[in-house]
PDB file of C-alpha atoms and ligand atoms in Angstrom:
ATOM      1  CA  UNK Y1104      83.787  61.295 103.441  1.00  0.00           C
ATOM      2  CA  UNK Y1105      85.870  63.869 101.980  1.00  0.00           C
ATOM      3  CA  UNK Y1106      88.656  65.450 104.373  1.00  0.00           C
ATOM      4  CA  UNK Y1107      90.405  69.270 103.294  1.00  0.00           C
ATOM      5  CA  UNK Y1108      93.352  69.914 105.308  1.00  0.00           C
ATOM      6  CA  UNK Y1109      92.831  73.835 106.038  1.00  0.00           C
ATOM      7  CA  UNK Y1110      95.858  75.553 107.346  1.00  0.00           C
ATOM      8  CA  UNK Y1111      95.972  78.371 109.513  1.00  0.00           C
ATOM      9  CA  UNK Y1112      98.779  81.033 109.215  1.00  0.00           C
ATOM     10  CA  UNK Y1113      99.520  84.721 110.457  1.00  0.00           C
ATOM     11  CA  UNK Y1114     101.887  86.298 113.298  1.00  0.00           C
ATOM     12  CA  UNK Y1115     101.646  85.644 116.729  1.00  0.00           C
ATOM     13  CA  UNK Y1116      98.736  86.545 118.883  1.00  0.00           C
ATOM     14  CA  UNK Y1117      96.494  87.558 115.720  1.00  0.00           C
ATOM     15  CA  UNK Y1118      93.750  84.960 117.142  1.00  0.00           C
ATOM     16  CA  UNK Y1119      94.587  81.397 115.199  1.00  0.00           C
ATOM     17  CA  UNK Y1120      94.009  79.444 118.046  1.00  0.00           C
ATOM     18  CA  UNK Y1121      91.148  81.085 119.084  1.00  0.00           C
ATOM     19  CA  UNK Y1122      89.217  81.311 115.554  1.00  0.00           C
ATOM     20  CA  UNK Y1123      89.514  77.333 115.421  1.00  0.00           C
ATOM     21  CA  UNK Y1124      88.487  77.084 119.414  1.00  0.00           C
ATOM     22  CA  UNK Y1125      85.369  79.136 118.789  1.00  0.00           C
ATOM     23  CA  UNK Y1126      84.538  77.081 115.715  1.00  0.00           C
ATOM     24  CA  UNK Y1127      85.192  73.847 116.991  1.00  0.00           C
ATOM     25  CA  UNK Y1128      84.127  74.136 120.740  1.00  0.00           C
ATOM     26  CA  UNK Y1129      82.214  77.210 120.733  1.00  0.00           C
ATOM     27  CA  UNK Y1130      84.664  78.595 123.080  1.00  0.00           C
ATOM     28  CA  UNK Y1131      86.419  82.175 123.701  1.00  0.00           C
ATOM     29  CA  UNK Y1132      89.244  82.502 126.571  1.00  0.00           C
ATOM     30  CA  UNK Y1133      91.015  85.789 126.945  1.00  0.00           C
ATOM     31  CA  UNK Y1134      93.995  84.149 128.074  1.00  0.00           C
ATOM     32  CA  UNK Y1135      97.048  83.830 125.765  1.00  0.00           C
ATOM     33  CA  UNK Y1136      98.618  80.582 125.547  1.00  0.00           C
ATOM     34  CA  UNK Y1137     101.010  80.966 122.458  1.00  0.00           C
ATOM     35  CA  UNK Y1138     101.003  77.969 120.333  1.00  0.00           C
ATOM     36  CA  UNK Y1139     103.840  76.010 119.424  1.00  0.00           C
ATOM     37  CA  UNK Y1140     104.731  73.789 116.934  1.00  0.00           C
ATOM     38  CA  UNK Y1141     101.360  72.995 115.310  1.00  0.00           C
ATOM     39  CA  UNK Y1142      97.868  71.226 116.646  1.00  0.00           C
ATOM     40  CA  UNK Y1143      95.092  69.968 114.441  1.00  0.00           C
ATOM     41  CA  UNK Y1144      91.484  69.696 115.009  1.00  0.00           C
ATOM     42  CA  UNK Y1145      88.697  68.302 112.899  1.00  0.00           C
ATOM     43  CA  UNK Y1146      85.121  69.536 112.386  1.00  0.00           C
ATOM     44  CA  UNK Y1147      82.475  68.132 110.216  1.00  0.00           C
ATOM     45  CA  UNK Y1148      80.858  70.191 108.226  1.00  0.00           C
ATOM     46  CA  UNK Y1149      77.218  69.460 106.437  1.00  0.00           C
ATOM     47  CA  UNK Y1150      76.907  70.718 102.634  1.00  0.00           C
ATOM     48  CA  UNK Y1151      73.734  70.570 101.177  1.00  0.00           C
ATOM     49  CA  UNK Y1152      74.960  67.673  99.006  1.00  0.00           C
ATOM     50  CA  UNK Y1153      77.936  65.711 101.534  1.00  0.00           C
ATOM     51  CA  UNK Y1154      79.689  66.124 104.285  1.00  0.00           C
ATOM     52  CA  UNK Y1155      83.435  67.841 104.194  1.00  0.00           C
ATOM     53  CA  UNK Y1156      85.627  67.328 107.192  1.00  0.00           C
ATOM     54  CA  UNK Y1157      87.719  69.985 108.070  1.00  0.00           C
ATOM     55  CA  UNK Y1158      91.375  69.779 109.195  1.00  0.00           C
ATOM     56  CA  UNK Y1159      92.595  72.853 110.955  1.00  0.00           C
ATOM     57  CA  UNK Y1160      95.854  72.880 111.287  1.00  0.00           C
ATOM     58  CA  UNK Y1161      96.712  76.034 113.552  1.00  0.00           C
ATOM     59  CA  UNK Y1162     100.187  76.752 113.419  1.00  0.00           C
ATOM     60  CA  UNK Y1163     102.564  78.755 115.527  1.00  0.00           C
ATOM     61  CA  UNK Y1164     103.171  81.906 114.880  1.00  0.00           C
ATOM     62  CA  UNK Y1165     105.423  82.606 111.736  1.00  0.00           C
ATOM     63  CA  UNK Y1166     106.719  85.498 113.474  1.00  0.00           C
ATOM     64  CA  UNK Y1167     108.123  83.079 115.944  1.00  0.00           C
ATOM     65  CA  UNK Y1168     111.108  82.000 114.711  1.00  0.00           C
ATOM     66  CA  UNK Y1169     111.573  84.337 111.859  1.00  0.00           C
ATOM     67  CA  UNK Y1170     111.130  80.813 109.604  1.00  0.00           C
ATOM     68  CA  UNK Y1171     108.486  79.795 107.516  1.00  0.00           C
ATOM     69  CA  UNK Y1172     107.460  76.027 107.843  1.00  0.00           C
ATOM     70  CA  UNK Y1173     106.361  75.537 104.454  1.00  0.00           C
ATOM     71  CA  UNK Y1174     106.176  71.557 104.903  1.00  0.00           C
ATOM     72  CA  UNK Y1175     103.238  72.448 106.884  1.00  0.00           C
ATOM     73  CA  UNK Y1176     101.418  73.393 103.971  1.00  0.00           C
ATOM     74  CA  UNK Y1177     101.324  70.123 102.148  1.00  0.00           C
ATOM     75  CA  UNK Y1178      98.286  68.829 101.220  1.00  0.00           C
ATOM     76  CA  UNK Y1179      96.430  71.571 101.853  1.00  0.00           C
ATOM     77  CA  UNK Y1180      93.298  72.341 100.346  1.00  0.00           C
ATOM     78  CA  UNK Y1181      92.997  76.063 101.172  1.00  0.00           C
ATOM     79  CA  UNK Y1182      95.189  78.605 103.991  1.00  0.00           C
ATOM     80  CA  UNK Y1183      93.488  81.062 106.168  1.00  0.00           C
ATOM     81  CA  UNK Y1184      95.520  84.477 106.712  1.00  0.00           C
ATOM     82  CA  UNK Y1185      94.707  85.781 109.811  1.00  0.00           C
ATOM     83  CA  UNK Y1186      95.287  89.318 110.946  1.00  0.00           C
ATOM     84  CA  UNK Y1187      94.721  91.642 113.528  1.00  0.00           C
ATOM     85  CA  UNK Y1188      92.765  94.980 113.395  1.00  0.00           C
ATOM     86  CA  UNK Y1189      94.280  96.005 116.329  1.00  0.00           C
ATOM     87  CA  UNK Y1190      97.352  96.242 115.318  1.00  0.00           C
ATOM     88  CA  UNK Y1191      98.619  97.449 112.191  1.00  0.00           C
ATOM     89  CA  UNK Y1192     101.948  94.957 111.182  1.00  0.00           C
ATOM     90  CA  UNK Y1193     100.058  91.922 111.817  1.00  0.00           C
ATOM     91  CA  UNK Y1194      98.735  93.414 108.437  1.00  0.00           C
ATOM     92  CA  UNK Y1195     102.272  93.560 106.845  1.00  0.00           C
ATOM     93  CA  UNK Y1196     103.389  90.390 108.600  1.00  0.00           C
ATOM     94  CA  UNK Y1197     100.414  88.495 107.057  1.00  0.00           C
ATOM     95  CA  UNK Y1198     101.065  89.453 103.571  1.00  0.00           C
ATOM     96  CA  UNK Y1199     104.273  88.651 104.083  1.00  0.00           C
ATOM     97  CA  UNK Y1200     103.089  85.369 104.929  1.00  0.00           C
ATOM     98  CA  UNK Y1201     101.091  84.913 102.248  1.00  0.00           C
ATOM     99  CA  UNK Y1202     103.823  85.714  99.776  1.00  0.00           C
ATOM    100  CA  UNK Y1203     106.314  83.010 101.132  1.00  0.00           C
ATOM    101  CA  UNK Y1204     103.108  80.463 101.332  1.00  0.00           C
ATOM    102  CA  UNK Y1205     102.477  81.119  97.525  1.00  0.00           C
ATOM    103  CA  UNK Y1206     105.738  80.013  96.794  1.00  0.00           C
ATOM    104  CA  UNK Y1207     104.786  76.297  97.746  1.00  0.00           C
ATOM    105  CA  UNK Y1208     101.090  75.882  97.148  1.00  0.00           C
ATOM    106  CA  UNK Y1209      98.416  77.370  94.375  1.00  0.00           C
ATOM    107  CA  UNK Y1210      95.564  76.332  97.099  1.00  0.00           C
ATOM    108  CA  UNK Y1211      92.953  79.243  97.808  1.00  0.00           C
ATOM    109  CA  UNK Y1212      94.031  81.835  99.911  1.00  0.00           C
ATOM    110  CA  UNK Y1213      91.714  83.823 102.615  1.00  0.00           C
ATOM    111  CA  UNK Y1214      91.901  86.969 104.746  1.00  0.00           C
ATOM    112  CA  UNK Y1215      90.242  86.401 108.349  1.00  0.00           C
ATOM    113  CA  UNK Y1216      90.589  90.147 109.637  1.00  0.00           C
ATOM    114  CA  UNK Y1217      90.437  88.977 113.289  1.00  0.00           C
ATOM    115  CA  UNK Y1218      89.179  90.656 116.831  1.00  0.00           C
ATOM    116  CA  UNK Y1219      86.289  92.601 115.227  1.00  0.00           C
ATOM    117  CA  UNK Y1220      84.854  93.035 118.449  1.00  0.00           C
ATOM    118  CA  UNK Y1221      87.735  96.035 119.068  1.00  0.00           C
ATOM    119  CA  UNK Y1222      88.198  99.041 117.895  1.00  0.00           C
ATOM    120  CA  UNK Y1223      90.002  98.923 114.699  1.00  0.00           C
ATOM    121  CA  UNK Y1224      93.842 100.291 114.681  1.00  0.00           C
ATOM    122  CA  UNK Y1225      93.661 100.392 111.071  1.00  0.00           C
ATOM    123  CA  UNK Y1226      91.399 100.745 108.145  1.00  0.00           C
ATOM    124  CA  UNK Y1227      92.206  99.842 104.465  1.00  0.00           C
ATOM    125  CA  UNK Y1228      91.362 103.158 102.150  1.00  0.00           C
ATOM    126  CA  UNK Y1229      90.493 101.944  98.572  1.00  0.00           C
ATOM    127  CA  UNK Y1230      93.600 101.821  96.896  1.00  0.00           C
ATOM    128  CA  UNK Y1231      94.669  99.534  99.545  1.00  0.00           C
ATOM    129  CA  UNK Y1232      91.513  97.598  99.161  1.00  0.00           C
ATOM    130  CA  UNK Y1233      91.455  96.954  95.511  1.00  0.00           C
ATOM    131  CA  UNK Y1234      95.512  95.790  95.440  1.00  0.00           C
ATOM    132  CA  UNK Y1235      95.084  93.808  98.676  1.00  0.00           C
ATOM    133  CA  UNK Y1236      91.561  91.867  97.614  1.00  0.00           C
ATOM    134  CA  UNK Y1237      92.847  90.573  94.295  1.00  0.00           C
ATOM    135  CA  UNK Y1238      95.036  88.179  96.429  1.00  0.00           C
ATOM    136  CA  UNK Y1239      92.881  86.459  98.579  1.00  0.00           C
ATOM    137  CA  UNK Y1240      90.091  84.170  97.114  1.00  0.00           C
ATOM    138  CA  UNK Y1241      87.489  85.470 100.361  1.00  0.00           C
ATOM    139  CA  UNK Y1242      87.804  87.513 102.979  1.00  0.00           C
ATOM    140  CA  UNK Y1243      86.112  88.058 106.166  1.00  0.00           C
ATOM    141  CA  UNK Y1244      85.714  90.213 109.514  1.00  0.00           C
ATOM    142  CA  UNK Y1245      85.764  88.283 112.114  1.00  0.00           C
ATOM    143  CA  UNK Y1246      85.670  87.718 115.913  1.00  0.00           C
ATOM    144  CA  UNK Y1247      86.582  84.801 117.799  1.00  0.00           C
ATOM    145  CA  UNK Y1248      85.043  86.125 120.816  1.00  0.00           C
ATOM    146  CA  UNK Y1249      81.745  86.608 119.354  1.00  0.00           C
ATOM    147  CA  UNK Y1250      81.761  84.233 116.958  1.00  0.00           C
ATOM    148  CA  UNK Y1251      81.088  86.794 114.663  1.00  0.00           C
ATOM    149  CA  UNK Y1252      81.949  85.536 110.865  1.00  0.00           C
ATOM    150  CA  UNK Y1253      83.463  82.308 112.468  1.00  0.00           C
ATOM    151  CA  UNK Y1254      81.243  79.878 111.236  1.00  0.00           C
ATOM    152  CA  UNK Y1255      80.382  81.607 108.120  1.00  0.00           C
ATOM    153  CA  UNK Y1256      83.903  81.677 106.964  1.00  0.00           C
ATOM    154  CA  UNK Y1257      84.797  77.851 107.369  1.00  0.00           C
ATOM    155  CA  UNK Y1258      81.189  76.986 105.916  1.00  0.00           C
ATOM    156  CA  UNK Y1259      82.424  79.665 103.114  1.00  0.00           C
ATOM    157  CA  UNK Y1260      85.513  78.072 102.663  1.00  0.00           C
ATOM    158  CA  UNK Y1261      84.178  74.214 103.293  1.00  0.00           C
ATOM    159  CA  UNK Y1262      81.446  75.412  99.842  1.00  0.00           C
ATOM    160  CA  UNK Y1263      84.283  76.457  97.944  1.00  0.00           C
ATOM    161  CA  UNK Y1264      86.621  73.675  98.256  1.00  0.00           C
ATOM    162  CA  UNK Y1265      83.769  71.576  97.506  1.00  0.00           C
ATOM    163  CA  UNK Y1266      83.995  69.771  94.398  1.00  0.00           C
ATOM    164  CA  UNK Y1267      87.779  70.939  93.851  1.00  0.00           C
ATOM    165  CA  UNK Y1268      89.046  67.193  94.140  1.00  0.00           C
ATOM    166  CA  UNK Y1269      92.479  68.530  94.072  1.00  0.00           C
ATOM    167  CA  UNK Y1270      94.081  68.111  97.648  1.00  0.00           C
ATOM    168  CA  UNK Y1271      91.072  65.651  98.609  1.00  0.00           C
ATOM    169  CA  UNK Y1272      92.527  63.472 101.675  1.00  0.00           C
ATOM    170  CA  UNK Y1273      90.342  60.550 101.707  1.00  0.00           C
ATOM    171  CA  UNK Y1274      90.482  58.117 104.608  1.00  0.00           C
TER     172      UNK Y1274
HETATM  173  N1  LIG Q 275      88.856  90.571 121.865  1.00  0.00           N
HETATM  174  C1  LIG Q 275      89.341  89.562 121.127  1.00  0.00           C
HETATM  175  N2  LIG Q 275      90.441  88.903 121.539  1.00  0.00           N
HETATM  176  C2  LIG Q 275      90.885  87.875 120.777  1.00  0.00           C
HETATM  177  C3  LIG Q 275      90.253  87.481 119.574  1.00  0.00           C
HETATM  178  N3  LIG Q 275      90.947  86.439 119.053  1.00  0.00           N
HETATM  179  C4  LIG Q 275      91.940  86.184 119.901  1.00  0.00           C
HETATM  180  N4  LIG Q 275      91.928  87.041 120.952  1.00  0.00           N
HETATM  181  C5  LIG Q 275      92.875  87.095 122.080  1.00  0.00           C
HETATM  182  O1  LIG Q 275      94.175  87.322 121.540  1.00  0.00           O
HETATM  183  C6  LIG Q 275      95.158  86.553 122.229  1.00  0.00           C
HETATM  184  C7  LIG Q 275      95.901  85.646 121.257  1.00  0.00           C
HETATM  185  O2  LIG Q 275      94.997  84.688 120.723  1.00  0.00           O
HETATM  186  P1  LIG Q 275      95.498  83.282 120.136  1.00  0.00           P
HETATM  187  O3  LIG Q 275      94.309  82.636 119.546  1.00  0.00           O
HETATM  188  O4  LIG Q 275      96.275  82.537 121.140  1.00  0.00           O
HETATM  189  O5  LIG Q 275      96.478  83.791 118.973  1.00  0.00           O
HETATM  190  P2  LIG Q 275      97.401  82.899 118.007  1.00  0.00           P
HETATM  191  O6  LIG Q 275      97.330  83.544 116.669  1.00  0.00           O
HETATM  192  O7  LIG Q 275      96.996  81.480 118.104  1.00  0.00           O
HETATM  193  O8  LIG Q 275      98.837  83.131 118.645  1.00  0.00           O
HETATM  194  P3  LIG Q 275     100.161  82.154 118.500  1.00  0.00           P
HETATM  195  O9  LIG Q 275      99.733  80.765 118.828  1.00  0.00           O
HETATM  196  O10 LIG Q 275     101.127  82.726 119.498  1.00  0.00           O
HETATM  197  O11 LIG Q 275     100.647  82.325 117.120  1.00  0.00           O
HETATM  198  C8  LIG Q 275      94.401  85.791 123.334  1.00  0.00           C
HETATM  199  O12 LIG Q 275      94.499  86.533 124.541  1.00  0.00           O
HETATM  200  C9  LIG Q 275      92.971  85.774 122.849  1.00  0.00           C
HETATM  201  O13 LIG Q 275      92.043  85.738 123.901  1.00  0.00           O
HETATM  202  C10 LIG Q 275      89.085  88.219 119.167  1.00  0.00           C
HETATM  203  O14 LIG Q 275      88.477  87.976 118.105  1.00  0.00           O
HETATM  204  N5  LIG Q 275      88.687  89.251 119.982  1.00  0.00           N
HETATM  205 MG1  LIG Q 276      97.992  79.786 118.614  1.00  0.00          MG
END
């Protein structure tokens, strides 16, 4: 079977942990227990031709230590960027992100614009839309209390990686 080391990244409290919890135990919890250091979880994942297991590899906040652990991202097959619509910098911090993850790995690149379930603090006019979606290869609303998008975007992301043998971990 064919194993994709997905990487989660974004500033603290944005939902990381919870996006993979909801997708890999079906569970929510309100509580915040900041991550640290980083955990990873595996999920099979049924494509209409094989099977792709999924490595999530959520990561502590980058904010955390105002350092970016790019060894983290090696081997990865794709890196989720996930923000938080209610509140604006995670926005900033997350591109930010994103900029200092490009410098290490080509991989895909996608926006998870996380706690849909609130009311949004911020709302990208179309300017900001058309230079922000250029830079991400999907992007998606999502909730990891509802589940809302979860599953959709790592079945999204599992279908694009795919048949892109590059980064393939096999076991
Ligand atoms: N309402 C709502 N709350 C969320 C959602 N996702 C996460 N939360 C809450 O936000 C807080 C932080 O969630 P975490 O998943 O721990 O965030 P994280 O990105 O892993 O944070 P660090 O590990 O510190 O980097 C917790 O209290 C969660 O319950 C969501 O989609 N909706
Ligand atoms: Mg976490």
């Amino acid at each position: 079977m064919i194993q994709k080391k997905i990487c989660l990244l974004g500033a603290s409290g944005v939902g990381k942990t919870s996006l993979v919890k909801q997708f890999v135990e079906g569970i929510f919890n309100e509580k915040y227990l900041t991550s640290i250091g980083v955990k990873v979880d595996k999920k099979i994942i049924s494509l209409a031709e094989q099977q792709v297991q999924l490595m999530l590899w959520d990561i502590e906040g980058q904010d955390r230590y105002h350092v970016f652990q790019e060894r983290y991202l090696r081997g990865a097959a794709a890196y989720i960027i996930v923000v938080d619509q209610t509140r604006t910098i995670s926005l900033r911090q997350g591109i930010d992100i994103h900029t200092l993850a490009r410098q290490s790995t080509n991989c895909p690149a996608i926006l998870a614009v996380n706690k849909n379930d609130l009311p949004a603090a911020w709302r990208l006019d179309e300017d900001e839309y058309a230079s922000l979606a250029p830079l991400f290869d999907l992007h998606f609303s999502t909730s990891a209390k509802t589940g809302e998008q979860v599953e959709a975007m790592f079945l999204a992301i599992a279908e694009l990686l795919h048949g892109n043998k590059k980064n393939d971990i096999t076991t």
